Amino acid sequence: MKLTIMGPPGGGKGTQAEILSEKLGIPHISTGAIIRNAIREKTELGKVAEGYIADGQLVPDELVIDMVSKRLSEADCENGYILDGFPRTLPQAQAMDKIGIKLDFALNLIVPDEVIVDRLGGRRECKVCAAPYHVKFNPPEKDGVCDKCGGVLITRADDVPETILQRLSVYHKQTEPLIGFYKEKGLLADAVGRDSIEDTTKVVLEVLGVKG
Ligand code: ADP
Ligand code: ADP
Ligand code: ZN
């Protein structure tokens, strides 16, 4: 299965992608996580991307398209993958078409803006494996430590109130138009997000037609 998960920042894309990845045995590819790694490793991409991320803006299309096409050519993507956070603009979606990447579904996680601020304010991420946590909604067993790998949990630099509102505005302007784009192609699968991760997973599996 080749899938992209769309939705607002903090909508639960990464969380659901991680669960689906384990269930379906295909890789979870998060452009945000790749970019944050590049920033930590101070690569050329990282140096350029850092300012955009800090301002809550999107990283330029060319850079992201190049990064994703390289990642998708790796061997583990042969049997499918879950894209999380890509495409995020119409030019990115058109570039995918041009390269010949055909998706089976564009899963659209529907979550209202009012919910997002709380979600992102309490989000924590494993510094080592990027697993997502939430201080209230999905706490680790031991405070500040990743259940999966023992890595330290950090708060992302862009999960601060000002940047959160900026990212929401960018989402509505630049990413939301993709809903119409995928609807027209007959690939859109709408999933209304729920108040718990487990309930949301049930909705997601149902709209994708995957057995729970
Ligand atoms: P995204 O990848 O869309 O930015 P995440 O998957 O990182 O979103 O989720 C944002 C935050 O909200 C995380 O802290 C996560 O643990 C939490 N979360 C995700 N889904 C839900 C849900 N359905 N109910 C409550 N909290 C959630
Ligand atoms: P979230 O969905 O919570 O905003 P992501 O980890 O998906 O988090 O993205 C974090 C940041 O990385 C974005 O605000 C943006 O700056 C950059 N980014 C991620 N994916 C893309 C993309 N496809 N195109 C441009 N910028 C991206
Ligand atoms: Zn971890």
mmCIF file with all atom_site columns, N, CA, C and O in Angstrom, residues 134-163:
data_model
loop_
_atom_site.group_PDB
_atom_site.id
_atom_site.type_symbol
_atom_site.label_atom_id
_atom_site.label_alt_id
_atom_site.label_comp_id
_atom_site.label_asym_id
_atom_site.label_entity_id
_atom_site.label_seq_id
_atom_site.pdbx_PDB_ins_code
_atom_site.Cartn_x
_atom_site.Cartn_y
_atom_site.Cartn_z
_atom_site.occupancy
_atom_site.B_iso_or_equiv
_atom_site.pdbx_formal_charge
_atom_site.auth_seq_id
_atom_site.auth_comp_id
_atom_site.auth_asym_id
_atom_site.auth_atom_id
_atom_site.pdbx_PDB_model_num
ATOM 1   N N  . HIS A 1 134 ? 2.701  12.334 24.229 1.00 0.00 ? 134 HIS A N  1
ATOM 2   C CA . HIS A 1 134 ? 2.003  13.532 24.704 1.00 0.00 ? 134 HIS A CA 1
ATOM 3   C C  . HIS A 1 134 ? 1.953  13.456 26.225 1.00 0.00 ? 134 HIS A C  1
ATOM 4   O O  . HIS A 1 134 ? 1.659  12.390 26.773 1.00 0.00 ? 134 HIS A O  1
ATOM 5   N N  . VAL A 1 135 ? 2.232  14.580 26.891 1.00 0.00 ? 135 VAL A N  1
ATOM 6   C CA . VAL A 1 135 ? 2.291  14.533 28.357 1.00 0.00 ? 135 VAL A CA 1
ATOM 7   C C  . VAL A 1 135 ? 0.970  14.077 28.975 1.00 0.00 ? 135 VAL A C  1
ATOM 8   O O  . VAL A 1 135 ? 0.966  13.403 30.007 1.00 0.00 ? 135 VAL A O  1
ATOM 9   N N  . LYS A 1 136 ? -0.162 14.415 28.332 1.00 0.00 ? 136 LYS A N  1
ATOM 10  C CA . LYS A 1 136 ? -1.470 14.022 28.874 1.00 0.00 ? 136 LYS A CA 1
ATOM 11  C C  . LYS A 1 136 ? -2.089 12.855 28.112 1.00 0.00 ? 136 LYS A C  1
ATOM 12  O O  . LYS A 1 136 ? -2.600 11.910 28.701 1.00 0.00 ? 136 LYS A O  1
ATOM 13  N N  . PHE A 1 137 ? -2.065 12.937 26.782 1.00 0.00 ? 137 PHE A N  1
ATOM 14  C CA . PHE A 1 137 ? -2.844 11.995 25.970 1.00 0.00 ? 137 PHE A CA 1
ATOM 15  C C  . PHE A 1 137 ? -2.099 10.705 25.631 1.00 0.00 ? 137 PHE A C  1
ATOM 16  O O  . PHE A 1 137 ? -2.713 9.722  25.236 1.00 0.00 ? 137 PHE A O  1
ATOM 17  N N  . ASN A 1 138 ? -0.780 10.729 25.753 1.00 0.00 ? 138 ASN A N  1
ATOM 18  C CA . ASN A 1 138 ? 0.006  9.529  25.430 1.00 0.00 ? 138 ASN A CA 1
ATOM 19  C C  . ASN A 1 138 ? 1.346  9.563  26.156 1.00 0.00 ? 138 ASN A C  1
ATOM 20  O O  . ASN A 1 138 ? 2.410  9.632  25.542 1.00 0.00 ? 138 ASN A O  1
ATOM 21  N N  . PRO A 1 139 ? 1.306  9.537  27.509 1.00 0.00 ? 139 PRO A N  1
ATOM 22  C CA . PRO A 1 139 ? 2.548  9.693  28.274 1.00 0.00 ? 139 PRO A CA 1
ATOM 23  C C  . PRO A 1 139 ? 3.413  8.429  28.200 1.00 0.00 ? 139 PRO A C  1
ATOM 24  O O  . PRO A 1 139 ? 2.870  7.322  28.081 1.00 0.00 ? 139 PRO A O  1
ATOM 25  N N  . PRO A 1 140 ? 4.738  8.588  28.291 1.00 0.00 ? 140 PRO A N  1
ATOM 26  C CA . PRO A 1 140 ? 5.617  7.417  28.334 1.00 0.00 ? 140 PRO A CA 1
ATOM 27  C C  . PRO A 1 140 ? 5.485  6.762  29.708 1.00 0.00 ? 140 PRO A C  1
ATOM 28  O O  . PRO A 1 140 ? 5.003  7.389  30.648 1.00 0.00 ? 140 PRO A O  1
ATOM 29  N N  . GLU A 1 141 ? 5.932  5.503  29.815 1.00 0.00 ? 141 GLU A N  1
ATOM 30  C CA . GLU A 1 141 ? 5.865  4.833  31.122 1.00 0.00 ? 141 GLU A CA 1
ATOM 31  C C  . GLU A 1 141 ? 6.710  5.558  32.156 1.00 0.00 ? 141 GLU A C  1
ATOM 32  O O  . GLU A 1 141 ? 6.292  5.753  33.288 1.00 0.00 ? 141 GLU A O  1
ATOM 33  N N  . LYS A 1 142 ? 7.917  5.956  31.719 1.00 0.00 ? 142 LYS A N  1
ATOM 34  C CA . LYS A 1 142 ? 8.792  6.691  32.635 1.00 0.00 ? 142 LYS A CA 1
ATOM 35  C C  . LYS A 1 142 ? 8.963  8.113  32.099 1.00 0.00 ? 142 LYS A C  1
ATOM 36  O O  . LYS A 1 142 ? 9.274  8.289  30.911 1.00 0.00 ? 142 LYS A O  1
ATOM 37  N N  . ASP A 1 143 ? 8.736  9.092  32.963 1.00 0.00 ? 143 ASP A N  1
ATOM 38  C CA . ASP A 1 143 ? 8.804  10.507 32.586 1.00 0.00 ? 143 ASP A CA 1
ATOM 39  C C  . ASP A 1 143 ? 10.037 10.845 31.752 1.00 0.00 ? 143 ASP A C  1
ATOM 40  O O  . ASP A 1 143 ? 11.161 10.578 32.176 1.00 0.00 ? 143 ASP A O  1
ATOM 41  N N  . GLY A 1 144 ? 9.833  11.406 30.561 1.00 0.00 ? 144 GLY A N  1
ATOM 42  C CA . GLY A 1 144 ? 10.956 11.918 29.788 1.00 0.00 ? 144 GLY A CA 1
ATOM 43  C C  . GLY A 1 144 ? 11.797 10.875 29.068 1.00 0.00 ? 144 GLY A C  1
ATOM 44  O O  . GLY A 1 144 ? 12.828 11.209 28.479 1.00 0.00 ? 144 GLY A O  1
ATOM 45  N N  . VAL A 1 145 ? 11.331 9.597  29.105 1.00 0.00 ? 145 VAL A N  1
ATOM 46  C CA . VAL A 1 145 ? 12.131 8.528  28.483 1.00 0.00 ? 145 VAL A CA 1
ATOM 47  C C  . VAL A 1 145 ? 11.274 7.752  27.477 1.00 0.00 ? 145 VAL A C  1
ATOM 48  O O  . VAL A 1 145 ? 10.134 7.392  27.758 1.00 0.00 ? 145 VAL A O  1
ATOM 49  N N  . CYS A 1 146 ? 11.834 7.470  26.292 1.00 0.00 ? 146 CYS A N  1
ATOM 50  C CA . CYS A 1 146 ? 11.102 6.759  25.239 1.00 0.00 ? 146 CYS A CA 1
ATOM 51  C C  . CYS A 1 146 ? 10.875 5.287  25.621 1.00 0.00 ? 146 CYS A C  1
ATOM 52  O O  . CYS A 1 146 ? 11.824 4.587  25.972 1.00 0.00 ? 146 CYS A O  1
ATOM 53  N N  . ASP A 1 147 ? 9.612  4.827  25.545 1.00 0.00 ? 147 ASP A N  1
ATOM 54  C CA . ASP A 1 147 ? 9.284  3.423  25.843 1.00 0.00 ? 147 ASP A CA 1
ATOM 55  C C  . ASP A 1 147 ? 9.991  2.472  24.877 1.00 0.00 ? 147 ASP A C  1
ATOM 56  O O  . ASP A 1 147 ? 10.345 1.357  25.229 1.00 0.00 ? 147 ASP A O  1
ATOM 57  N N  . LYS A 1 148 ? 10.141 2.928  23.626 1.00 0.00 ? 148 LYS A N  1
ATOM 58  C CA . LYS A 1 148 ? 10.634 2.018  22.588 1.00 0.00 ? 148 LYS A CA 1
ATOM 59  C C  . LYS A 1 148 ? 12.137 1.837  22.625 1.00 0.00 ? 148 LYS A C  1
ATOM 60  O O  . LYS A 1 148 ? 12.629 0.738  22.411 1.00 0.00 ? 148 LYS A O  1
ATOM 61  N N  . CYS A 1 149 ? 12.884 2.936  22.867 1.00 0.00 ? 149 CYS A N  1
ATOM 62  C CA . CYS A 1 149 ? 14.346 2.826  22.717 1.00 0.00 ? 149 CYS A CA 1
ATOM 63  C C  . CYS A 1 149 ? 15.123 3.398  23.892 1.00 0.00 ? 149 CYS A C  1
ATOM 64  O O  . CYS A 1 149 ? 16.355 3.383  23.884 1.00 0.00 ? 149 CYS A O  1
ATOM 65  N N  . GLY A 1 150 ? 14.422 3.958  24.892 1.00 0.00 ? 150 GLY A N  1
ATOM 66  C CA . GLY A 1 150 ? 15.136 4.509  26.045 1.00 0.00 ? 150 GLY A CA 1
ATOM 67  C C  . GLY A 1 150 ? 15.715 5.896  25.790 1.00 0.00 ? 150 GLY A C  1
ATOM 68  O O  . GLY A 1 150 ? 16.366 6.468  26.672 1.00 0.00 ? 150 GLY A O  1
ATOM 69  N N  . GLY A 1 151 ? 15.491 6.434  24.581 1.00 0.00 ? 151 GLY A N  1
ATOM 70  C CA . GLY A 1 151 ? 16.007 7.769  24.242 1.00 0.00 ? 151 GLY A CA 1
ATOM 71  C C  . GLY A 1 151 ? 15.322 8.857  25.070 1.00 0.00 ? 151 GLY A C  1
ATOM 72  O O  . GLY A 1 151 ? 14.248 8.637  25.641 1.00 0.00 ? 151 GLY A O  1
ATOM 73  N N  . VAL A 1 152 ? 15.959 10.024 25.099 1.00 0.00 ? 152 VAL A N  1
ATOM 74  C CA . VAL A 1 152 ? 15.403 11.127 25.877 1.00 0.00 ? 152 VAL A CA 1
ATOM 75  C C  . VAL A 1 152 ? 14.302 11.826 25.052 1.00 0.00 ? 152 VAL A C  1
ATOM 76  O O  . VAL A 1 152 ? 14.394 11.936 23.833 1.00 0.00 ? 152 VAL A O  1
ATOM 77  N N  . LEU A 1 153 ? 13.221 12.243 25.738 1.00 0.00 ? 153 LEU A N  1
ATOM 78  C CA . LEU A 1 153 ? 12.117 12.920 25.052 1.00 0.00 ? 153 LEU A CA 1
ATOM 79  C C  . LEU A 1 153 ? 12.334 14.434 25.084 1.00 0.00 ? 153 LEU A C  1
ATOM 80  O O  . LEU A 1 153 ? 12.663 14.991 26.129 1.00 0.00 ? 153 LEU A O  1
ATOM 81  N N  . ILE A 1 154 ? 12.131 15.049 23.929 1.00 0.00 ? 154 ILE A N  1
ATOM 82  C CA . ILE A 1 154 ? 12.352 16.502 23.835 1.00 0.00 ? 154 ILE A CA 1
ATOM 83  C C  . ILE A 1 154 ? 11.087 17.202 23.340 1.00 0.00 ? 154 ILE A C  1
ATOM 84  O O  . ILE A 1 154 ? 10.192 16.570 22.769 1.00 0.00 ? 154 ILE A O  1
ATOM 85  N N  . THR A 1 155 ? 11.021 18.500 23.586 1.00 0.00 ? 155 THR A N  1
ATOM 86  C CA . THR A 1 155 ? 9.964  19.329 23.005 1.00 0.00 ? 155 THR A CA 1
ATOM 87  C C  . THR A 1 155 ? 10.523 19.948 21.738 1.00 0.00 ? 155 THR A C  1
ATOM 88  O O  . THR A 1 155 ? 11.610 20.519 21.756 1.00 0.00 ? 155 THR A O  1
ATOM 89  N N  . ARG A 1 156 ? 9.789  19.820 20.646 1.00 0.00 ? 156 ARG A N  1
ATOM 90  C CA . ARG A 1 156 ? 10.274 20.384 19.389 1.00 0.00 ? 156 ARG A CA 1
ATOM 91  C C  . ARG A 1 156 ? 10.311 21.913 19.457 1.00 0.00 ? 156 ARG A C  1
ATOM 92  O O  . ARG A 1 156 ? 9.424  22.531 20.033 1.00 0.00 ? 156 ARG A O  1
ATOM 93  N N  . ALA A 1 157 ? 11.351 22.491 18.827 1.00 0.00 ? 157 ALA A N  1
ATOM 94  C CA . ALA A 1 157 ? 11.529 23.948 18.868 1.00 0.00 ? 157 ALA A CA 1
ATOM 95  C C  . ALA A 1 157 ? 10.335 24.674 18.244 1.00 0.00 ? 157 ALA A C  1
ATOM 96  O O  . ALA A 1 157 ? 10.029 25.813 18.609 1.00 0.00 ? 157 ALA A O  1
ATOM 97  N N  . ASP A 1 158 ? 9.640  24.023 17.296 1.00 0.00 ? 158 ASP A N  1
ATOM 98  C CA . ASP A 1 158 ? 8.522  24.720 16.629 1.00 0.00 ? 158 ASP A CA 1
ATOM 99  C C  . ASP A 1 158 ? 7.188  24.499 17.343 1.00 0.00 ? 158 ASP A C  1
ATOM 100 O O  . ASP A 1 158 ? 6.167  25.036 16.928 1.00 0.00 ? 158 ASP A O  1
ATOM 101 N N  . ASP A 1 159 ? 7.171  23.743 18.439 1.00 0.00 ? 159 ASP A N  1
ATOM 102 C CA . ASP A 1 159 ? 5.919  23.552 19.187 1.00 0.00 ? 159 ASP A CA 1
ATOM 103 C C  . ASP A 1 159 ? 5.743  24.621 20.275 1.00 0.00 ? 159 ASP A C  1
ATOM 104 O O  . ASP A 1 159 ? 5.540  24.320 21.450 1.00 0.00 ? 159 ASP A O  1
ATOM 105 N N  . VAL A 1 160 ? 5.844  25.871 19.880 1.00 0.00 ? 160 VAL A N  1
ATOM 106 C CA . VAL A 1 160 ? 5.580  26.994 20.798 1.00 0.00 ? 160 VAL A CA 1
ATOM 107 C C  . VAL A 1 160 ? 4.399  27.780 20.225 1.00 0.00 ? 160 VAL A C  1
ATOM 108 O O  . VAL A 1 160 ? 4.207  27.803 19.005 1.00 0.00 ? 160 VAL A O  1
ATOM 109 N N  . PRO A 1 161 ? 3.578  28.420 21.125 1.00 0.00 ? 161 PRO A N  1
ATOM 110 C CA . PRO A 1 161 ? 2.301  28.989 20.693 1.00 0.00 ? 161 PRO A CA 1
ATOM 111 C C  . PRO A 1 161 ? 2.356  29.828 19.410 1.00 0.00 ? 161 PRO A C  1
ATOM 112 O O  . PRO A 1 161 ? 1.559  29.621 18.487 1.00 0.00 ? 161 PRO A O  1
ATOM 113 N N  . GLU A 1 162 ? 3.323  30.740 19.317 1.00 0.00 ? 162 GLU A N  1
ATOM 114 C CA . GLU A 1 162 ? 3.374  31.630 18.157 1.00 0.00 ? 162 GLU A CA 1
ATOM 115 C C  . GLU A 1 162 ? 3.565  30.853 16.856 1.00 0.00 ? 162 GLU A C  1
ATOM 116 O O  . GLU A 1 162 ? 2.876  31.083 15.864 1.00 0.00 ? 162 GLU A O  1
ATOM 117 N N  . THR A 1 163 ? 4.503  29.925 16.888 1.00 0.00 ? 163 THR A N  1
ATOM 118 C CA . THR A 1 163 ? 4.816  29.147 15.685 1.00 0.00 ? 163 THR A CA 1
ATOM 119 C C  . THR A 1 163 ? 3.666  28.187 15.344 1.00 0.00 ? 163 THR A C  1
ATOM 120 O O  . THR A 1 163 ? 3.406  27.916 14.176 1.00 0.00 ? 163 THR A O  1
#
